[in-house]
Coordinates of C-alpha atoms in Angstrom, one line a residue:
Chain A
M1 CA 37.7 -209.1 -122.3
I2 CA 38.5 -208.8 -118.4
A3 CA 42.5 -209.7 -119.2
V4 CA 42.7 -207.0 -122.1
L5 CA 40.7 -204.6 -119.7
V6 CA 43.9 -205.7 -117.8
F7 CA 45.6 -205.3 -120.2
A8 CA 44.9 -201.3 -121.2
W9 CA 45.0 -199.8 -117.6
C10 CA 48.5 -201.5 -117.2
L11 CA 49.0 -199.5 -120.6
Q12 CA 47.9 -196.8 -119.5
D13 CA 49.6 -196.2 -116.6
F14 CA 52.8 -197.6 -118.6
L15 CA 52.2 -194.9 -120.8
Q16 CA 51.2 -191.9 -117.7
A17 CA 54.8 -192.9 -116.5
L18 CA 56.4 -192.3 -119.7
F19 CA 55.1 -189.0 -120.5
L20 CA 55.3 -187.6 -117.0
G21 CA 56.1 -184.0 -117.4
W22 CA 55.3 -183.8 -120.9
T23 CA 51.2 -184.7 -121.3
N24 CA 48.8 -186.8 -119.8
S25 CA 48.6 -190.4 -121.6
P26 CA 45.8 -191.6 -123.4
D27 CA 42.9 -192.4 -121.9
V28 CA 43.6 -195.9 -123.0
F29 CA 41.2 -198.1 -120.5
L30 CA 37.5 -196.1 -121.3
L31 CA 38.2 -196.0 -124.6
T32 CA 39.0 -200.2 -124.4
L33 CA 36.1 -200.1 -121.8
L34 CA 33.3 -198.7 -124.2
T35 CA 34.9 -200.7 -127.5
V36 CA 34.3 -203.8 -125.4
G37 CA 31.2 -202.3 -123.0
L38 CA 28.9 -201.9 -125.6
L39 CA 29.7 -204.4 -128.4
D40 CA 29.1 -207.4 -125.3
E41 CA 26.0 -205.7 -124.1
T42 CA 24.4 -209.5 -122.2
A43 CA 27.6 -208.2 -118.8
E44 CA 26.5 -204.0 -118.9
H45 CA 26.5 -203.9 -115.2
R46 CA 29.9 -205.6 -113.9
Y47 CA 31.7 -203.1 -116.7
L48 CA 29.8 -200.8 -114.6
W49 CA 32.0 -201.5 -112.3
I50 CA 35.0 -202.3 -113.7
A51 CA 34.4 -198.8 -114.9
F52 CA 34.7 -197.6 -111.6
I53 CA 37.1 -199.6 -109.8
G54 CA 40.0 -199.1 -113.5
G55 CA 38.9 -194.5 -111.9
V56 CA 40.1 -195.8 -108.8
L57 CA 42.9 -197.8 -109.5
I58 CA 44.6 -194.5 -111.9
D59 CA 43.2 -191.5 -109.4
L60 CA 45.1 -193.2 -106.6
R61 CA 48.0 -193.8 -108.5
W62 CA 48.1 -190.8 -110.4
T63 CA 45.9 -187.8 -109.0
G64 CA 44.8 -188.7 -105.4
V65 CA 42.0 -187.8 -105.4
P66 CA 40.2 -191.6 -104.7
G67 CA 36.5 -191.6 -107.1
M68 CA 36.8 -188.7 -109.4
H69 CA 37.8 -191.0 -112.3
G70 CA 36.1 -193.8 -111.1
A71 CA 33.0 -190.6 -110.8
L72 CA 34.3 -190.0 -114.1
F73 CA 34.4 -193.0 -116.2
C74 CA 31.0 -194.1 -114.3
V75 CA 28.8 -191.4 -116.3
A76 CA 30.6 -191.5 -119.6
Y77 CA 30.3 -195.6 -119.9
M78 CA 25.8 -194.5 -118.7
T79 CA 25.6 -192.2 -120.6
S80 CA 27.2 -194.5 -123.9
G81 CA 26.0 -197.2 -122.8
L82 CA 22.2 -195.4 -122.9
F83 CA 22.7 -193.5 -126.4
W84 CA 23.9 -197.3 -127.9
A85 CA 21.2 -198.5 -126.4
F86 CA 19.1 -195.9 -127.9
I87 CA 20.2 -196.4 -131.2
P88 CA 18.7 -199.3 -133.5
K89 CA 20.7 -202.1 -135.0
E90 CA 21.0 -201.0 -138.0
G91 CA 22.0 -197.5 -137.2
R92 CA 25.6 -198.7 -134.6
V93 CA 27.4 -197.7 -138.6
P94 CA 31.0 -198.0 -137.1
Y95 CA 31.4 -193.8 -138.1
L96 CA 29.0 -193.3 -135.6
F97 CA 30.9 -195.5 -132.6
L98 CA 33.5 -193.4 -134.2
S99 CA 32.3 -190.6 -133.4
L100 CA 31.5 -191.1 -129.7
I101 CA 34.4 -193.0 -128.8
T102 CA 35.7 -189.1 -129.9
V103 CA 33.5 -187.2 -128.4
N104 CA 33.0 -189.9 -124.7
L105 CA 37.8 -189.5 -124.7
V106 CA 37.1 -185.3 -125.1
V107 CA 35.2 -184.4 -122.8
V108 CA 36.9 -187.1 -119.9
A109 CA 39.7 -185.1 -121.0
L110 CA 38.3 -181.6 -121.7
F111 CA 37.3 -182.4 -117.4
R112 CA 40.4 -184.1 -116.2
W113 CA 42.3 -180.7 -117.3
V114 CA 40.1 -178.4 -116.1
L115 CA 40.0 -180.2 -112.6
S116 CA 43.2 -180.4 -111.7
Q117 CA 45.6 -177.7 -110.6
V118 CA 48.4 -177.9 -113.8
G119 CA 46.3 -179.2 -116.4
L120 CA 45.6 -175.0 -116.7
P121 CA 48.8 -174.0 -116.8
I122 CA 49.4 -176.7 -119.3
G123 CA 48.1 -175.3 -123.0
T124 CA 47.6 -176.1 -125.7
A125 CA 50.6 -177.4 -127.1
S126 CA 50.1 -180.5 -124.0
F127 CA 47.0 -181.1 -125.6
G128 CA 48.2 -181.0 -129.0
A129 CA 50.2 -183.9 -127.9
W130 CA 47.5 -185.3 -126.1
V131 CA 45.6 -186.2 -129.0
L132 CA 48.5 -187.2 -131.0
L133 CA 49.5 -189.7 -129.4
T134 CA 45.4 -191.2 -128.4
V135 CA 44.5 -190.4 -132.3
P136 CA 46.0 -194.1 -132.8
F137 CA 44.0 -195.7 -130.7
I138 CA 41.2 -194.3 -131.7
L139 CA 41.6 -195.5 -134.7
I140 CA 42.1 -199.2 -134.0
S141 CA 39.4 -199.2 -131.9
W142 CA 37.1 -197.6 -134.6
L143 CA 39.3 -200.8 -137.5
Y144 CA 38.6 -203.0 -134.6
Y145 CA 34.1 -201.9 -134.6
C146 CA 34.6 -202.0 -138.1
W147 CA 35.5 -205.7 -138.1
F148 CA 33.2 -206.5 -135.8
Y149 CA 29.8 -204.8 -137.6
R150 CA 31.1 -206.7 -141.3
R151 CA 30.9 -210.3 -139.2
E152 CA 27.8 -209.1 -138.1
N153 CA 26.7 -208.3 -141.0
V154 CA 24.5 -206.2 -140.5
Chain B
M1 CA 20.9 -203.5 -123.8
T2 CA 18.9 -205.3 -122.1
E3 CA 14.7 -204.5 -121.3
N4 CA 15.3 -204.2 -118.4
R5 CA 17.1 -199.9 -118.1
Q6 CA 15.8 -198.9 -114.9
G7 CA 18.9 -201.5 -113.0
Y8 CA 21.7 -200.2 -115.6
I9 CA 21.1 -196.5 -114.6
I10 CA 20.2 -196.8 -110.6
S11 CA 24.1 -198.9 -110.4
G12 CA 25.8 -196.7 -112.8
L13 CA 24.5 -194.0 -110.6
C14 CA 24.8 -195.6 -107.2
A15 CA 29.0 -195.8 -108.7
V16 CA 29.1 -192.0 -109.3
A17 CA 28.0 -191.6 -106.2
L18 CA 30.5 -193.5 -104.6
G19 CA 32.3 -192.5 -106.6
L20 CA 31.8 -188.6 -105.4
V21 CA 31.9 -190.0 -101.4
L22 CA 35.5 -191.5 -102.1
T23 CA 36.3 -188.0 -102.9
L24 CA 35.9 -187.0 -99.7
G25 CA 38.9 -188.6 -98.0
T26 CA 40.5 -187.1 -100.6
G27 CA 43.7 -186.0 -97.5
S28 CA 43.3 -188.3 -95.5
P29 CA 46.4 -191.1 -94.6
F30 CA 43.3 -194.0 -95.3
T31 CA 43.8 -192.8 -99.2
E32 CA 48.1 -191.7 -98.1
R33 CA 48.6 -195.0 -96.8
A34 CA 46.3 -197.3 -99.8
M35 CA 48.0 -194.3 -102.0
G36 CA 51.8 -196.1 -100.9
L37 CA 50.7 -199.3 -101.4
W38 CA 49.6 -199.0 -105.3
T39 CA 52.7 -197.1 -106.0
D40 CA 54.6 -200.1 -104.6
C41 CA 53.2 -202.4 -106.1
L42 CA 53.4 -201.1 -109.8
V43 CA 56.7 -200.1 -109.9
W44 CA 57.7 -203.6 -112.0
L45 CA 55.3 -201.8 -115.2
E46 CA 56.4 -198.2 -114.1
Q47 CA 59.7 -198.6 -114.7
P48 CA 61.1 -199.2 -117.8
A49 CA 58.8 -196.3 -118.5
S50 CA 61.1 -194.4 -116.3
H51 CA 63.9 -195.9 -117.5
L52 CA 63.4 -195.8 -121.0
R53 CA 62.3 -191.3 -120.2
G54 CA 65.9 -191.7 -118.8
F55 CA 67.2 -193.0 -121.5
Y56 CA 65.4 -189.7 -123.4
W57 CA 67.1 -187.7 -121.2
T58 CA 70.0 -188.1 -121.1
G59 CA 70.8 -188.6 -125.7
R60 CA 68.4 -185.6 -125.6
K61 CA 71.7 -183.7 -123.4
W62 CA 74.0 -185.3 -125.4
V63 CA 72.8 -184.1 -128.5
L64 CA 72.8 -180.6 -127.1
E65 CA 75.9 -181.0 -126.0
R66 CA 77.6 -182.5 -128.8
R67 CA 76.2 -179.5 -130.9
F68 CA 77.1 -177.0 -128.9
L69 CA 80.5 -177.9 -129.3
I70 CA 80.7 -179.0 -132.8
D71 CA 79.4 -175.5 -132.2
K72 CA 82.0 -173.4 -129.8
L73 CA 84.4 -174.8 -132.1
S74 CA 84.1 -174.3 -135.5
K75 CA 84.4 -170.6 -133.9
M76 CA 87.4 -170.7 -132.3
E77 CA 88.7 -172.2 -135.6
E78 CA 87.6 -169.5 -137.1
E79 CA 89.2 -167.8 -134.3
N80 CA 92.4 -169.6 -134.9
D81 CA 92.5 -168.9 -138.2
A82 CA 92.2 -165.5 -137.5
L83 CA 94.6 -165.0 -136.0
F84 CA 96.9 -167.0 -137.9
L85 CA 96.2 -165.4 -140.8
S86 CA 96.4 -161.7 -138.7
L87 CA 100.2 -163.2 -137.4
H88 CA 101.5 -164.7 -140.9
L89 CA 100.6 -162.0 -142.9
K90 CA 103.3 -160.6 -143.2
D91 CA 105.0 -163.1 -143.7
A92 CA 102.4 -164.1 -146.6
L93 CA 102.2 -160.9 -148.3
D94 CA 106.6 -161.2 -148.7
L95 CA 105.3 -164.5 -150.4
R96 CA 103.5 -163.3 -152.5
D97 CA 105.4 -160.3 -154.4
F98 CA 109.1 -162.7 -154.1
L99 CA 107.1 -164.5 -156.1
L100 CA 105.2 -162.4 -158.0
E101 CA 109.3 -160.6 -158.3
S102 CA 110.4 -165.0 -159.5
T103 CA 108.4 -165.2 -162.1
V104 CA 108.9 -163.3 -165.7
N105 CA 106.6 -162.8 -168.3
A106 CA 107.9 -163.9 -172.2
M107 CA 105.8 -164.0 -175.2
V108 CA 106.4 -167.4 -178.2
D109 CA 108.8 -165.7 -181.2
L110 CA 108.9 -168.4 -182.3
R111 CA 106.5 -172.1 -183.2
L112 CA 107.3 -174.4 -186.0
P113 CA 104.6 -176.1 -187.9
L114 CA 107.0 -179.3 -187.8
S115 CA 108.3 -179.8 -184.2
W116 CA 103.9 -177.9 -183.7
W117 CA 104.3 -180.0 -180.3
K118 CA 108.6 -180.2 -179.2
E119 CA 109.4 -176.6 -178.4
I120 CA 108.2 -173.4 -178.9
R121 CA 110.8 -170.3 -178.5
I122 CA 110.2 -167.0 -175.8
N123 CA 110.8 -163.6 -176.6
Q124 CA 114.1 -163.9 -173.0
G125 CA 117.9 -165.5 -172.1
G126 CA 120.2 -165.5 -170.2
M127 CA 120.0 -162.2 -169.3
D128 CA 116.3 -162.3 -167.8
G129 CA 117.6 -164.8 -165.3
L130 CA 116.1 -167.5 -167.1
S131 CA 118.1 -170.9 -166.8
P132 CA 117.3 -174.2 -168.3
G133 CA 114.7 -176.3 -166.4
D134 CA 112.9 -173.6 -165.4
P135 CA 109.0 -174.5 -165.6
V136 CA 107.2 -172.5 -167.8
L137 CA 103.9 -171.9 -167.4
Q138 CA 100.5 -170.6 -168.4
N139 CA 96.8 -169.4 -166.7
G140 CA 98.8 -171.5 -163.9
F141 CA 99.4 -174.3 -165.6
L142 CA 102.6 -176.1 -166.3
I143 CA 103.6 -177.2 -170.0
G144 CA 107.2 -177.6 -169.9
R145 CA 110.7 -176.3 -169.4
V146 CA 113.0 -173.8 -170.4
N147 CA 115.6 -176.4 -172.8
R148 CA 118.8 -174.6 -174.3
V149 CA 119.6 -170.3 -173.6
D150 CA 120.5 -167.8 -175.4
C151 CA 121.1 -163.8 -174.5
S152 CA 118.4 -162.9 -175.5
K153 CA 116.2 -166.4 -176.2
S154 CA 115.1 -169.6 -174.5
W155 CA 113.4 -173.5 -175.8
I156 CA 111.0 -174.4 -173.8
T157 CA 110.6 -178.5 -173.4
L158 CA 107.0 -178.9 -174.1
L159 CA 104.8 -181.9 -172.3
T160 CA 103.1 -182.9 -175.1
S161 CA 107.1 -183.4 -176.4
T162 CA 108.3 -186.9 -176.4
E163 CA 111.3 -185.8 -174.7
E164 CA 109.6 -184.4 -171.9
M165 CA 108.7 -186.4 -169.1
T166 CA 107.5 -185.0 -165.6
P167 CA 107.3 -186.3 -162.1
V168 CA 103.5 -185.7 -160.6
V169 CA 101.7 -186.6 -157.9
I170 CA 97.7 -187.3 -158.6
R171 CA 96.0 -184.8 -155.4
E172 CA 93.5 -186.9 -154.9
T173 CA 95.6 -190.0 -154.3
R174 CA 99.0 -189.2 -153.9
D175 CA 99.2 -191.6 -156.4
V176 CA 103.0 -191.2 -158.3
G177 CA 103.5 -191.5 -162.0
V178 CA 104.9 -189.6 -164.7
V179 CA 103.4 -186.9 -167.3
V180 CA 104.6 -187.7 -170.8
G181 CA 103.9 -186.6 -174.5
D182 CA 103.0 -188.6 -177.2
G183 CA 104.5 -185.8 -180.5
M184 CA 101.4 -185.9 -181.4
G185 CA 99.9 -183.4 -178.8
G186 CA 98.4 -185.3 -176.5
I187 CA 99.7 -185.9 -172.7
W188 CA 99.8 -189.3 -170.8
L189 CA 100.3 -190.6 -167.4
C190 CA 101.7 -193.6 -167.0
Y191 CA 103.8 -195.7 -164.6
I192 CA 100.7 -196.0 -162.1
P193 CA 100.3 -198.4 -160.4
L194 CA 98.2 -201.1 -161.3
D195 CA 96.0 -201.3 -157.8
S196 CA 95.4 -197.8 -158.2
E197 CA 91.8 -196.6 -158.7
I198 CA 91.8 -193.0 -160.7
K199 CA 88.9 -191.7 -161.8
A200 CA 88.4 -189.2 -164.2
G201 CA 88.7 -185.5 -163.1
M202 CA 91.6 -186.6 -161.0
N203 CA 93.8 -183.6 -160.6
L204 CA 97.8 -183.3 -160.8
D205 CA 100.2 -181.8 -159.9
T206 CA 104.6 -181.3 -159.8
A207 CA 105.7 -184.3 -157.4
L208 CA 109.2 -183.7 -155.2
I209 CA 111.0 -186.0 -157.0
S210 CA 114.1 -184.6 -158.2
E211 CA 114.4 -180.5 -158.5
I212 CA 113.7 -180.2 -161.9
I213 CA 110.6 -178.6 -161.3
P214 CA 109.6 -177.3 -158.0
P215 CA 106.5 -179.7 -156.3
G216 CA 103.2 -178.2 -156.5
V217 CA 102.5 -177.1 -160.1
P218 CA 99.2 -178.2 -161.4
V219 CA 99.9 -179.3 -164.2
G220 CA 96.1 -180.2 -165.9
T221 CA 93.5 -183.5 -164.5
V222 CA 92.8 -187.1 -165.6
T223 CA 90.2 -188.1 -169.1
D224 CA 88.3 -190.8 -169.6
D225 CA 90.4 -192.2 -172.6
M226 CA 92.4 -194.5 -171.2
R227 CA 95.1 -197.4 -173.1
D228 CA 97.1 -200.4 -172.4
N229 CA 100.5 -200.3 -172.7
E230 CA 103.1 -203.6 -173.9
Q231 CA 104.2 -203.3 -170.4
G232 CA 100.5 -203.5 -168.7
Y233 CA 100.2 -200.9 -166.9
R234 CA 96.9 -198.4 -168.1
E235 CA 98.0 -195.1 -169.2
Y236 CA 95.6 -192.3 -169.1
R237 CA 95.2 -189.6 -171.1
I238 CA 95.9 -186.0 -169.0
S239 CA 94.1 -182.8 -169.8
S240 CA 95.7 -179.6 -170.1
G241 CA 95.1 -176.4 -168.0
A242 CA 96.7 -174.3 -171.0
D243 CA 95.7 -174.6 -174.1
L244 CA 98.5 -176.1 -176.1
S245 CA 97.1 -174.8 -179.3
R246 CA 97.5 -172.0 -179.3
L247 CA 100.0 -170.2 -176.8
Y248 CA 101.0 -167.2 -176.9
D249 CA 102.8 -164.7 -173.4
V250 CA 104.0 -167.8 -171.0
K251 CA 105.5 -167.3 -167.3
V252 CA 108.5 -168.8 -166.5
F253 CA 109.7 -168.9 -162.9
R254 CA 113.1 -168.5 -162.4
R255 CA 114.9 -170.6 -160.1
G256 CA 117.9 -169.0 -159.5
D257 CA 115.8 -167.5 -157.1
K258 CA 115.5 -168.4 -154.3
L259 CA 113.1 -168.9 -151.5
P260 CA 113.2 -166.3 -148.9

């Protein structure tokens, strides 16, 4: 799973370089981290620090504020993990998972937009483009969870 | 989640705190050096994206420039046409006046039942400037040629006559053929090369083969009806633009007048 997360981080970096000056890249790394981390309940500590390291590396490359994304991703993953643990196994339906990852992505994106100096003037067009780019990844993640949910036969 | 949630929360809070502490290093030389090193490490990953972005912008620029140039070209063509028209308008008006003067209106005054599809007689003759060979038109389409001229009468041989053979060119393919009548009201396009792709709806004009008939006079259109002759050539029935069964008034183009 570490390899998947490394690939997701590289993909997010590639997309960020591709859409530079137009819109922000979808948070593929956070999405993958939530998908993988919430399904693997044996190593939540490890995923927490992976979230931190991944966020710091994003900061070092793009934001110039080291630790901002690290802290942000940690908060997102930790609150999601606690919420997910609070839900009984029978209640972890795919729609709940979809809602959880969507809320996480939107909150993180809005937070980033508000924090960045260029975020506010970018306006709705850029945010709309970000939503369009993010939706396919959310759907892939949700379909993966649906497959996992059926396989677990909850 | 494991039962021990406390350790997880503490780990999470530590990570968040560490992240917040790291933000204090924003703008420091160490941070900038680390950012530079990390950016250098990621060059191999971001280079394709930069190339892709470059291709996109180059393509977009090319498309916009092409659209601009096409618009510019069409505007210049319109201006050129307008200038050409204003320059040659007088010549065009003179030519139009000459052509109107060169044609004479005539009434059909005799059409014998036995030679219904062969010839007609009109009420204009040599005194009116007509001469043998002059093309005769109805509705702007060729219907035949002046055959005999008297003082005040002329006999017109129709395209439907078996004696009349008119060289034509197909407007769409530029193939040359001959239009022949069958004596029963039909007009057939003959002697078309075997490899020609003739389709229904194609238009025929008189060809610049000899000085018998001026070139470019519309004759009619090709129809679906076709037949093969003894030599193996395919012949096509032609629908004349004129109404050959009802000829009352016609126009004769007097070739005696020279073009300006």
